[in-house]
XYZ file of C-alpha atoms in Angstrom:
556
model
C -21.385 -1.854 5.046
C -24.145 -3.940 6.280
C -23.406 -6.591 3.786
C -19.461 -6.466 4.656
C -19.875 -6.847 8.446
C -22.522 -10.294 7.820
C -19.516 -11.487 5.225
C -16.736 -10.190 7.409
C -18.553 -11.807 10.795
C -18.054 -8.404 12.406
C -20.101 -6.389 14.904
C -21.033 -2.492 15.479
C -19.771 -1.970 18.543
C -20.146 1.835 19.165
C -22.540 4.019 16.566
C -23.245 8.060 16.849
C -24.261 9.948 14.448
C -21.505 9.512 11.389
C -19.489 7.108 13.750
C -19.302 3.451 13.179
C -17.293 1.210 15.053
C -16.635 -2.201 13.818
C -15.035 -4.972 15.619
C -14.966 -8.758 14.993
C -16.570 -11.435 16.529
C -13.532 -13.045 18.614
C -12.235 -8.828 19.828
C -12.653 -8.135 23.201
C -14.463 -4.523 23.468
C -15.956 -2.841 26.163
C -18.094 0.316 26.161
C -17.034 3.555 28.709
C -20.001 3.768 31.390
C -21.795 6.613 29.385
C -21.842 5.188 26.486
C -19.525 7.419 24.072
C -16.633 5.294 24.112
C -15.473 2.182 23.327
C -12.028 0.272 23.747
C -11.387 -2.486 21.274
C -8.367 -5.024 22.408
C -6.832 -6.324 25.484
C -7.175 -4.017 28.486
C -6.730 -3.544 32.208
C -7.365 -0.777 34.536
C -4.411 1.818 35.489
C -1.741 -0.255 37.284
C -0.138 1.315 40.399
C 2.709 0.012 43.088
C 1.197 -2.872 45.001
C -2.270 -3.421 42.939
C -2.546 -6.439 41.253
C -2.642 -5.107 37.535
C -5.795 -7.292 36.781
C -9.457 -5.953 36.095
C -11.926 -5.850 33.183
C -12.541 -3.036 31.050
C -15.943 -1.856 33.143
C -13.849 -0.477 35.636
C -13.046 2.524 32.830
C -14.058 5.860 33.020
C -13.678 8.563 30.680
C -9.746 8.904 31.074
C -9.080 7.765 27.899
C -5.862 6.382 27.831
C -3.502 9.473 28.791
C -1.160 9.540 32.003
C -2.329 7.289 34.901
C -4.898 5.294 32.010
C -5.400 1.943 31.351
C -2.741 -0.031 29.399
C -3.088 -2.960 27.777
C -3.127 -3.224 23.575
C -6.222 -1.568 22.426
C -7.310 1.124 20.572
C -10.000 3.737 22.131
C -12.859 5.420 20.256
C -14.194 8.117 22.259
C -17.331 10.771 20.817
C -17.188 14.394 22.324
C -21.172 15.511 22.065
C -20.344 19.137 22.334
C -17.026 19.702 20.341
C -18.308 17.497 17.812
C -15.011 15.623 17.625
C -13.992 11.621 17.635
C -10.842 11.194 19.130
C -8.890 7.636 18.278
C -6.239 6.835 20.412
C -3.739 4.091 20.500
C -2.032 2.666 23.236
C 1.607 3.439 23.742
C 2.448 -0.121 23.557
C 2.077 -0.465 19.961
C 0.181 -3.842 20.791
C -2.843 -3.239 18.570
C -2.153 -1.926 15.658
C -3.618 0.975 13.678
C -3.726 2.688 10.127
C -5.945 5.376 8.421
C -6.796 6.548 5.181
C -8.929 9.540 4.366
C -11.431 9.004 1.633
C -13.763 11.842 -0.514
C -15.198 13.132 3.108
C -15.114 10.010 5.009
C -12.251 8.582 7.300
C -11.233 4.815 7.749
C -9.679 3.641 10.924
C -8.330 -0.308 10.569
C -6.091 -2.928 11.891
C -6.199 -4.778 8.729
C -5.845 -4.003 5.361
C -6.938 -6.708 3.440
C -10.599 -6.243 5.804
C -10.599 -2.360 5.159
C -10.376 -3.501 1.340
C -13.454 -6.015 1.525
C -15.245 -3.657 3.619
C -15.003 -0.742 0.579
C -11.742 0.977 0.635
C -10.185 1.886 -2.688
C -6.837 -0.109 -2.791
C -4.024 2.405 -2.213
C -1.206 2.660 -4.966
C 2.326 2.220 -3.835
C 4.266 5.143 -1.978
C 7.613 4.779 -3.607
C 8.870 7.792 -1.144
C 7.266 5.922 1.266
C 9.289 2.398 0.575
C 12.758 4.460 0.503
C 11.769 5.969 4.016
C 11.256 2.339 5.022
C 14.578 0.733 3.574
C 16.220 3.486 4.967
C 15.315 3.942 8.389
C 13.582 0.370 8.769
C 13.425 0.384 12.254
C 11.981 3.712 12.581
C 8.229 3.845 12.989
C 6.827 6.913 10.859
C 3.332 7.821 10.448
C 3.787 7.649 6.274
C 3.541 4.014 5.278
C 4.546 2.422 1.890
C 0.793 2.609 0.683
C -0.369 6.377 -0.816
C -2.653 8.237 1.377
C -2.689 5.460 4.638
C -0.940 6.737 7.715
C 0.168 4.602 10.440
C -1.484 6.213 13.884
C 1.556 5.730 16.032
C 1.826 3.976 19.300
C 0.366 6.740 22.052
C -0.937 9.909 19.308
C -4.659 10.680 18.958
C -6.133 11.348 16.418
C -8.892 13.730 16.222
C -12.148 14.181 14.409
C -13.833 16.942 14.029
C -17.125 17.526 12.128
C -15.877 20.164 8.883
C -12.460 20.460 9.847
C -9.278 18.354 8.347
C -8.684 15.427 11.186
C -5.387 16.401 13.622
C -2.908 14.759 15.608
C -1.651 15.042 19.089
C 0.103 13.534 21.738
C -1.796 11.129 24.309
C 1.002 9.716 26.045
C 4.853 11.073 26.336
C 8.078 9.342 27.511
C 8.950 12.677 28.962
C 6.434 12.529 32.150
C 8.485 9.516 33.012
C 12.109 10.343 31.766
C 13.070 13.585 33.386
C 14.359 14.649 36.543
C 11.193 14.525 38.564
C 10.319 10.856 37.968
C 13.843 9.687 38.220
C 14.136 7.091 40.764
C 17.387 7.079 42.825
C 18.216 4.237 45.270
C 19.381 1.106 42.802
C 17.444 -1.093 45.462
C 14.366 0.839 45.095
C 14.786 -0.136 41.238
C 15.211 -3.436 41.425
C 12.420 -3.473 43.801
C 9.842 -2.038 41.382
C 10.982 -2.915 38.446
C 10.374 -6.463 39.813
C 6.605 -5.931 41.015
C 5.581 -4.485 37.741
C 6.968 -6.782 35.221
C 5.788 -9.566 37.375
C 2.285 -7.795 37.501
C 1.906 -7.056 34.259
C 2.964 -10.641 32.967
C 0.599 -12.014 35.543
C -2.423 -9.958 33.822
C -1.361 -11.226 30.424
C -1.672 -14.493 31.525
C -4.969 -14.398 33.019
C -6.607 -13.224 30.000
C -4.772 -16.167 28.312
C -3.723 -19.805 29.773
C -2.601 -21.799 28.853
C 0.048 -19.670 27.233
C 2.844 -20.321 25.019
C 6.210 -18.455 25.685
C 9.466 -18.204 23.035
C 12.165 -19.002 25.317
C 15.739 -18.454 24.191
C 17.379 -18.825 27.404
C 18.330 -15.097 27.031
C 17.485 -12.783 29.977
C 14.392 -11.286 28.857
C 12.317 -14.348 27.624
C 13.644 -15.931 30.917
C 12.249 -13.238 33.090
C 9.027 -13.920 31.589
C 8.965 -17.501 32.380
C 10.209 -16.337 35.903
C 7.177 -14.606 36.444
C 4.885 -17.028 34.625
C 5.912 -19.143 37.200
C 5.847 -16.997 40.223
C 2.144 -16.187 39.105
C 1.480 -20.040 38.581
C 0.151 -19.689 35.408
C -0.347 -22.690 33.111
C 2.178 -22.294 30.560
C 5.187 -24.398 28.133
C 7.847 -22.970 26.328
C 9.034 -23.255 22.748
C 12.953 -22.795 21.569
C 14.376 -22.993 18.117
C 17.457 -24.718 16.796
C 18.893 -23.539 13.217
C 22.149 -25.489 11.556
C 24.251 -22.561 12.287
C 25.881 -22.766 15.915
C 24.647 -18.718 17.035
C 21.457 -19.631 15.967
C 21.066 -23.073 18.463
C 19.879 -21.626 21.960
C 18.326 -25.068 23.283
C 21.272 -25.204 26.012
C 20.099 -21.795 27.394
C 16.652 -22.992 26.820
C 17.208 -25.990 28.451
C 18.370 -24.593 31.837
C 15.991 -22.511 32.358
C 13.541 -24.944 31.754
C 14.977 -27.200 34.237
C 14.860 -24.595 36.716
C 11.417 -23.561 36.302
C 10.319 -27.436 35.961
C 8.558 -26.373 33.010
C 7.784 -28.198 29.444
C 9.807 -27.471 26.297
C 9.666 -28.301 23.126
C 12.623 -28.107 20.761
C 12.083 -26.847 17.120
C 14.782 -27.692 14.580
C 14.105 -24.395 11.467
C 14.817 -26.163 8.167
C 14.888 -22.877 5.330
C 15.640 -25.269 2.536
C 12.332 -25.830 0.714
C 11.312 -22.749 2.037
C 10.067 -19.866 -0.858
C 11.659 -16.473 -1.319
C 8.280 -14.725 -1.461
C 6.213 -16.456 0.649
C 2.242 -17.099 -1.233
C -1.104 -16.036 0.211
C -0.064 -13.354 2.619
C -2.771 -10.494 3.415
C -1.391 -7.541 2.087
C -0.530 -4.727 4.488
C 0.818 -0.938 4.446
C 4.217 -1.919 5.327
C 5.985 -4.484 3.523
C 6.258 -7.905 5.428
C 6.370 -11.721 4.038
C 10.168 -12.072 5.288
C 10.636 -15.270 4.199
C 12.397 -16.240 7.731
C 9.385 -15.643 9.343
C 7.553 -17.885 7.247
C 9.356 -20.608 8.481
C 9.465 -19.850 11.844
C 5.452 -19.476 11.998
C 4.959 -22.751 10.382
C 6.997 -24.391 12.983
C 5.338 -22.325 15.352
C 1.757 -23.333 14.412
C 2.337 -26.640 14.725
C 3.568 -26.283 18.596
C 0.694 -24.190 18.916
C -2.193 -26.312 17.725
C -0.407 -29.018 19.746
C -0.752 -27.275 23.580
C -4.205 -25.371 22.775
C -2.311 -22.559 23.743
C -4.800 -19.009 22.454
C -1.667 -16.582 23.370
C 1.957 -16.968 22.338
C 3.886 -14.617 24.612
C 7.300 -13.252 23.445
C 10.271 -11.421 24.855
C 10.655 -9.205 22.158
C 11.092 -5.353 23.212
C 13.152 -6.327 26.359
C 16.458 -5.153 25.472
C 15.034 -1.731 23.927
C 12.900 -0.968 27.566
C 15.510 -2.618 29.967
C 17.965 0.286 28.255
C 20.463 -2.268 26.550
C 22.756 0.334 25.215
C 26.056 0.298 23.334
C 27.537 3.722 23.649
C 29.167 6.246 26.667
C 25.740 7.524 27.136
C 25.258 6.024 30.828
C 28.502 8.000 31.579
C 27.092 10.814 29.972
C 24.119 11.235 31.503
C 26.000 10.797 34.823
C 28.180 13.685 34.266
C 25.010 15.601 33.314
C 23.493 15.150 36.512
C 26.657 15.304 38.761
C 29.164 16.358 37.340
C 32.870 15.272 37.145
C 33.177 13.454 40.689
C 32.842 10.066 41.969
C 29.499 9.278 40.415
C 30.973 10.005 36.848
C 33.736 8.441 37.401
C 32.167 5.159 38.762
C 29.684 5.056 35.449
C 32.082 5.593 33.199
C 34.389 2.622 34.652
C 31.210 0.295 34.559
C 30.939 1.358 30.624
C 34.636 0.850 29.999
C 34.860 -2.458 31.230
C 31.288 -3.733 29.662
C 32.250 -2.697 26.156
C 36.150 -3.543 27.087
C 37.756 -0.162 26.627
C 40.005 1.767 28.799
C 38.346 4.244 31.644
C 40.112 7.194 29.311
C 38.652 6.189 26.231
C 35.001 6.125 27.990
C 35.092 9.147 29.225
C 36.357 10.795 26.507
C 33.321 9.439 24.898
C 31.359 10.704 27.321
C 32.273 14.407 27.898
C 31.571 14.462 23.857
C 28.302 13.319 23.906
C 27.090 14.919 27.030
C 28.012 18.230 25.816
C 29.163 18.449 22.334
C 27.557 15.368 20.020
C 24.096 15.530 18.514
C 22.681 12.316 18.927
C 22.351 9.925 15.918
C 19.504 8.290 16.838
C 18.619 6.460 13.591
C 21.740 5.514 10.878
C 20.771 5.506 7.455
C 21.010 1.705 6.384
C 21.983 2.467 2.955
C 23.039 -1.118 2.082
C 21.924 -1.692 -1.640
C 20.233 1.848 -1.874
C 20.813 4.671 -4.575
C 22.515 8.049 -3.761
C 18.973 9.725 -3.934
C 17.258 6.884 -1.697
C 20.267 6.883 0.988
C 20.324 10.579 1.383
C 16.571 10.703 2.736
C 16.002 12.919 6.068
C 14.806 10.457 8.565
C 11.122 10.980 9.556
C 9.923 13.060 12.671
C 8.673 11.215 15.843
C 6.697 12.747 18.343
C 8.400 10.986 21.158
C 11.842 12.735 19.728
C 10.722 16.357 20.703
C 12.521 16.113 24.130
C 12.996 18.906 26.165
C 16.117 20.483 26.085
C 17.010 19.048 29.715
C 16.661 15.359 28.638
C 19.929 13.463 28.921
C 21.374 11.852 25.973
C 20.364 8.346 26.976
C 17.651 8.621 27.407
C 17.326 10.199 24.109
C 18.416 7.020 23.252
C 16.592 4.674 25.539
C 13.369 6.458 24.175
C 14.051 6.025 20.375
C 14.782 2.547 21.075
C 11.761 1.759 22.507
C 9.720 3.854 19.707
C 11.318 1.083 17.563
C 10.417 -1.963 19.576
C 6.793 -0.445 19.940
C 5.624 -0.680 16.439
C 6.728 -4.175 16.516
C 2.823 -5.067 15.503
C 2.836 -2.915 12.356
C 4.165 -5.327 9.840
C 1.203 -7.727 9.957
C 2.582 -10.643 7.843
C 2.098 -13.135 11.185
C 0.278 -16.059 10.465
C -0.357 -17.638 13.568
C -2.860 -19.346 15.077
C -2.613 -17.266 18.509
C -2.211 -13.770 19.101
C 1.226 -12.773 19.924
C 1.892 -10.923 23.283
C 4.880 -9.008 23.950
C 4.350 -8.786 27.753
C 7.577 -6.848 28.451
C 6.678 -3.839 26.368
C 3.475 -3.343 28.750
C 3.251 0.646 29.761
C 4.337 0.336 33.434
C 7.233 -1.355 32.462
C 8.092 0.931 30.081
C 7.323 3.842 32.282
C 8.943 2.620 34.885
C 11.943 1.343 33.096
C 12.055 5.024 31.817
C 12.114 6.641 35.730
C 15.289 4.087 36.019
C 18.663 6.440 35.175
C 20.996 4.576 32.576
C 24.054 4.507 35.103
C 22.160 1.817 36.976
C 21.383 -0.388 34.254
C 25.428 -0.855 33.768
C 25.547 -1.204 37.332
C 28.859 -3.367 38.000
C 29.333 -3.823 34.097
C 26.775 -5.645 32.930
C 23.510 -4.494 30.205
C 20.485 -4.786 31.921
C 21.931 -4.541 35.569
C 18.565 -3.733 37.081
C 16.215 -6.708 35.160
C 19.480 -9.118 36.285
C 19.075 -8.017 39.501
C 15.326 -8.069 40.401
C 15.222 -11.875 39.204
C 18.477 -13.028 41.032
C 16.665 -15.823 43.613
C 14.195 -17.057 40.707
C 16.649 -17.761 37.459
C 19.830 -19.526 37.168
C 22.917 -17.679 37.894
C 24.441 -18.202 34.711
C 22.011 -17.347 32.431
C 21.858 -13.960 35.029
C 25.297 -13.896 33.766
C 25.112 -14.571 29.679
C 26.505 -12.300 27.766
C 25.891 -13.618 24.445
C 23.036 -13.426 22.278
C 21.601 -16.207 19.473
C 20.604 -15.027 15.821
C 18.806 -16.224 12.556
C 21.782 -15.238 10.497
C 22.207 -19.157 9.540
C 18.570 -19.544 8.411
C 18.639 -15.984 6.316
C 21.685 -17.476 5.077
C 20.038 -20.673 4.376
C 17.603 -18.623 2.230
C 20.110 -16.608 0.486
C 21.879 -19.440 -0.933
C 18.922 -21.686 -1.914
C 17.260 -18.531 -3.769
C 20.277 -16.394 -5.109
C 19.431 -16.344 -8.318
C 15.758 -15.416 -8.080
C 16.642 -12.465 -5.349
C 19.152 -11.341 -8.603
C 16.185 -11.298 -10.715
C 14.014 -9.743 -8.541
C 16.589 -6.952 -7.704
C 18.284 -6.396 -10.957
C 15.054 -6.381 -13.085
C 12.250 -5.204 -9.886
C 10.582 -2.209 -9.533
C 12.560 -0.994 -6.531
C 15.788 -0.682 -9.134
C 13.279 0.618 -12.060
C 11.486 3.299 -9.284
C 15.212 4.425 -8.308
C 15.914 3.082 -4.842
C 17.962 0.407 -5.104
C 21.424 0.380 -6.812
C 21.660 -1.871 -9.468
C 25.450 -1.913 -9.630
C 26.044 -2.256 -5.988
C 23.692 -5.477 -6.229
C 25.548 -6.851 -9.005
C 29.046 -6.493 -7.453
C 27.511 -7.965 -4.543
C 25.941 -11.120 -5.991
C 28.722 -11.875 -8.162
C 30.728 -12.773 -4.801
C 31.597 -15.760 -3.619
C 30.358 -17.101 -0.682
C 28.905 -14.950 2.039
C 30.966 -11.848 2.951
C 31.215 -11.367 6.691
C 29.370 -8.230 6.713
C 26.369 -9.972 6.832
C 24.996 -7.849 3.759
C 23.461 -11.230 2.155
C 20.698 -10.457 4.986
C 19.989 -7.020 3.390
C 19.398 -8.927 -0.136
C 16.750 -11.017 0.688
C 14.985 -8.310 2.691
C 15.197 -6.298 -0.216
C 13.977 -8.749 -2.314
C 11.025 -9.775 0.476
C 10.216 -5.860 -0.765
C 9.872 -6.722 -3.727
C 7.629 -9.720 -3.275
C 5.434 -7.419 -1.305
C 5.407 -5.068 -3.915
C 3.866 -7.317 -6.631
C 1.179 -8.238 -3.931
C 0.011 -4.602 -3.990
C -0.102 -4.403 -8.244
């Protein structure tokens, strides 16, 4: 171990007894005042209405990081003398990731695999249970990775340590202190109002720890509210926006005026997939599968941008529309008839859900009466695109978050699984940038405040996101307060697709994912031997699918 952390340019920084704590050179870490803890990762000191949100990690006592904690991205190692127990915890953020693997009688806690492996850990065989979970349910985080024995520590559990007893797992952090009844704000203007201060806040902190910074703007709401308050907090900051041959994938307009606006610099990117590989080469290889090959290209363009501005932070909007409750079904109207009844307040809901998703007032609150009283909600769809009969008829895996009391209102059943998705955004690990990546909008007091907020107000007047719209009214321009429409990459995947069909028919008709029984070789065959690109949009699915299987002969 010596030997690894000299090679590795890593540091011990907490040690007791059987307990060693490595972190690298370039991690912030602080140690708790007596000495048995240590955080590892970006921190700051329990935010509350009207403080600042900014501190160092000194200011941390023994709290750990349960209700009222610090919040950040970090992971906490904390020794208990007298129970004889480690407890690990990670931040409900998902910001720093987090695996372990249990070896002989010794335990390994990472962020990396490819480190854990040059440090001494036994390179895990493939999971193939695992990998059908994944394709499955892709966006739904579960402690079982693709890798045999490694466990992904989710995004607010603990785990546990104790000295001759199998390690356990509980709960650190719930969205159910924040979700129910008790918490739930009710005046819209008191919403808007915090909602405003704490986004702000917490942006502001990020970008203290971090200028200049770097932010992804699309022109869509949520990367705009973070160059809102990147301004506000008059941090030093430009903006990056992307431009793909396709027309939905071209957001520099959007971009552009919000820009303009904020009198900030951006630079246009224009993503060229034609040269670029299937399987991308030299990525680190990870418990979950990663190397999509659209990423690839946007990262190198990214780099470039980076290395240009000296930028050592690139901050995203990425989680926005999962903790600003951007939601596609009756459940606002549900949860109003829940909680009032059939009256005015019902009725009002359901008309602001009609008209947002264009339906009749009927039709939404039919919907609405059924799932407030009747449906079981379907929080995660199988995606059994390209999967075997045996692969597409796996249970999706338990979350804690999901065990709700029997009070909680179906959306925010719904707001809560969505955010469990957006929180293990960090997981995949097949980045390669030269800044760390910041998702400032999927800080804890937004997401615990977002959660107080009841889903009838953010349709408020027909429109997603009514309360984010709302508190940034005097400091964006009106109309993108007003878009409606959202860009995608489905040009560049397509891109990719076409310039690579036949190898992602190789790799799927011949791969191990068709030999191990997950995917269907017939329903890829009838697939690729269309022409064109059918408007489903199932091409996408293919080149993930064969991304899998470039990520699979990295682990062989």
């Amino acid at each position: 171990m010596t030997e690894a952390k000299r090679r590795l340019g890593f540091r011990v920084v907490l040690q007791h007894g059987r307990l060693c704590v490595l972190a690298h050179q370039d991690a912030a870490s602080a140690r708790t005042d007596d000495g048995l803890g240590v955080m590892i990762g970006a921190a700051f000191p329990p935010w509350r209405p009207g403080t600042s949100g900014r501190g160092s990690l000194e200011v941390f006592h023994n709290s750990g990081c349960a209700e009222a904690g610090p919040w950040g991205g970090f992971i906490e190692f904390r020794v208990d003398e007298e129970a004889s127990t480690v407890d690990i915890t990670r931040d409900p953020s998902g910001m720093a990731p987090c695996f372990t693997a249990r070896r002989h009688d010794s335990t390994w806690v990472f962020s990396d695999l490819e480190i854990a492996i040059e440090a001494g850990l036994d390179m895990p065989a493939i999971d193939w249970t695992g990998v059908a979970h994944y394709l499955a349910f892709p966006h739904l985080p579960a402690r079982r990775t693709c890798l045999a024995g490694v466990d992904r520590l989710l995004p607010g559990m603990r785990l546990r340590l104790t000295l001759g007893q199998p390690p356990s797992l509980e709960s650190a952090w719930s969205p159910w202190s924040h979700a129910g009844k008790a918490r739930r704000i009710s005046d819209y203007a008191d919403a808007v109002r915090e909602l405003r201060n704490v986004t702000l806040e917490c942006v502001g902190a990020w970008a203290a720890q971090s200028q200049p910074v770097l932010l992804q703007l699309s022109g869509g709401l949520d990367s705009s509210i973070i160059a809102a308050c990147l301004s506000q907090k008059r941090a030093a900051y430009s903006c990056v926006t992307f431009a793909t041959s396709d027309a939905s994938g071209d957001e520099r307009r959007h971009a552009r005026l919000v820009a303009r606006h904020l009198d900030v610099p951006l630079r246009e990117l224009h993503l060229d997939a034609s040269d670029s590989p299937l399987v991308p080469q030299g990525l680190p290889r990870t418990p979950i599968p990663s190397g999509a090959p659209w990423r690839a290209v946007i990262d190198a363009a990214l780099s470039g941008v980076i290395d240009d501005t000296g930028a050592d932070r690139l901050f995203s909007g990425g989680g926005g529309d999962n903790v600003f409750c951007y939601l596609t079904t009756a459940a606002p109207a549900a949860d109003a008839l829940r909680a009032f009844g059939p009256g005015f307040r019902f009725f009002a809901a359901a008309r602001d859900v009609a008209r947002l998703h264009r339906a009749s007032v009927w039709r939404a609150s039919r919907y609405a009466v059924r799932k407030a009283y009747w449906a079981r909600p379907k929080l995660w769809p199988c995606n059994d695109a390209f999967l075997t009969r045996d692969a597409a008829s796996i249970a999706p895996p338990a979350h804690p978050w999901f065990d709700a009391p029997h009070e909680a209102l179906p959306g925010k059943l719904e707001q809560t699984a969505s955010i469990a998705s957006a929180v293990a955004i960090s997981d995949g690990g097949d980045r390669r940038l030269p800044a760390a990546l910041c998702y400032p909008l999927l800080s804890l007091p937004v997401i615990e405040t977002c959660l107080t907020i009841p889903t009838w107000m953010w349709v408020k007047s027909s429109r997603n996101r009514a309360v984010a719209r709302d508190a940034f009214e005097d400091l964006l321009p009106s109309e993108t307060l007003s878009r409606r429409t959202k860009g995608d990459l489905t040009g560049l995947i397509a891109a990719i697709y076409r310039a690579n069909k036949s190898e992602i028919e190789m790799l799927l008709m011949e791969g191990r994912l068709a030999r191990e029984g997950i995917v269907d070789r017939d329903a890829v065959a009838n697939r690729m031997g269309e022409a064109g690109l059918s408007r489903d949009a199932n091409f996408a699915q293919l080149v993930t699918l064969a991304a899998v299987e470039g990520w699979i002969q990295s682990i062989l």
